[in-house]
Amino acid sequence: MRKDDKGRIHLKLVFYGPSLGGKTTALRWLYGKVEGLQKGEFTAIEDETNRTLFFDYVPMSAGGRVLFDVFTVAGQKRHRHQRKVVLQGTDGILFVADSSPDQREENVESFEELKLFLGDVLGRDIPIVVMLNKRDLPNRMSRDEMLDLLGLGGNVPIYETIAVQGVGVKRAFQAIAREVILKRMYK
Amino acid sequence: MSESRGDTLEGVLNELQGSIPEIEACAIVSVEGLPIVSALPTDVDEAKLAAITAAMLTLGEKAAVELGKGNLEQVNVKGVNGWILVIQAGMNACLTVSTTASAKLGLVFLDMKRAAEKVAQLI
């Protein structure tokens, strides 16, 4: 959380997760389709095939003097250092897990990396909401299987989403925004 | 042409509070938990009510989803001294109402629903 020179409070939210899991798609959907959030410009640092190289970024406002600086990370394994940089100063995490069975290991690796980077503040000082994305896949993993895979108990809010259609994305975003506001502003 | 009382968010809350004396406080809060407008007695803090609304939404949403009740529509809490009621007011806000224990809930919900529809149009 930081205050800018106009006295506005900035809260940083980061979409995290394995490569091609739907992080950028979810952010683009929020940017393009969701009313009621005032949005600034969409900034993307990506390669020629539109894969995220460093991050995507959109500032959003739910009104008043509170702004959300919303980032995604580059999911490919080789961008580990960039992900660590993007995580600096984060107030909340939206973890986007991929429901494809062939992404089982990538989900685990990404989640373990997140836990390694943030340590025990994850879930305690830095709230996390998990999106189980691509729920429209016919061969998707079950919800329970994914939660077991990630070692998630009942304390983390879970949303089943289809980012390409926007299903569940807004609710997941509202949930992490609310968790962060509760944690940072109403201590 | 003059504006009627319910043409502003403040007006909607004043109208709601005026129609049912058992309503002690009411507020419009963003779904993220930020206060938008409120009509509160002096001993109730707007930020506190917004935070309580956010916490109720978080828990209510979790309960509704986990137990297969679908998307959250409202959260009701009863204490010995009254009710705290939260309902959706459009896509981006909630209406939170605090009442005395003697409030007739049917009437309260009816007026809250009307108020929420107006809020949805105004936000």
Coordinates of C-alpha atoms in Angstrom, one line a residue, chain B residues 43-99:
Chain B
D43 CA -22.2 6.8 17.4
V44 CA -21.8 4.6 14.3
D45 CA -18.6 5.0 12.2
E46 CA -19.1 4.9 8.4
A47 CA -15.8 3.0 7.8
K48 CA -16.6 0.5 10.5
L49 CA -20.0 -0.2 8.9
A50 CA -18.3 -0.6 5.5
A51 CA -15.7 -3.0 7.0
I52 CA -18.5 -5.0 8.6
T53 CA -20.3 -5.2 5.3
A54 CA -17.2 -6.4 3.6
A55 CA -16.6 -9.0 6.2
M56 CA -20.2 -10.2 6.0
L57 CA -20.0 -10.4 2.2
T58 CA -16.8 -12.4 2.3
L59 CA -18.2 -14.9 4.7
G60 CA -21.6 -15.0 3.1
E61 CA -20.2 -15.6 -0.3
K62 CA -18.0 -18.4 0.9
A63 CA -21.0 -20.0 2.7
A64 CA -23.2 -19.7 -0.4
V65 CA -20.7 -21.0 -2.8
E66 CA -19.3 -23.8 -0.6
L67 CA -22.8 -25.1 0.2
G68 CA -24.0 -24.9 -3.4
K69 CA -26.5 -22.0 -2.9
G70 CA -25.3 -20.1 -5.9
N71 CA -24.3 -16.4 -6.1
L72 CA -24.8 -14.4 -3.0
E73 CA -28.0 -12.3 -2.8
Q74 CA -28.2 -11.2 0.8
V75 CA -26.7 -11.7 4.3
N76 CA -28.7 -11.4 7.5
V77 CA -27.3 -11.3 11.0
K78 CA -29.5 -11.2 14.1
G79 CA -28.3 -10.1 17.5
V80 CA -30.3 -9.7 20.7
N81 CA -30.8 -6.1 19.9
G82 CA -31.6 -6.2 16.2
W83 CA -30.7 -7.1 12.7
I84 CA -27.9 -6.3 10.2
L85 CA -29.0 -6.9 6.7
V86 CA -27.0 -6.6 3.5
I87 CA -28.4 -6.9 0.0
Q88 CA -27.0 -6.4 -3.5
A89 CA -27.7 -3.0 -5.0
G90 CA -26.8 -3.4 -8.6
M91 CA -23.6 -5.0 -9.9
N92 CA -21.2 -2.9 -7.9
A93 CA -22.7 -1.9 -4.5
C94 CA -24.5 -3.2 -1.5
L95 CA -27.1 -1.8 0.8
T96 CA -26.5 -2.4 4.5
V97 CA -29.2 -1.7 7.0
S98 CA -29.2 -1.9 10.8
T99 CA -32.5 -2.3 12.6

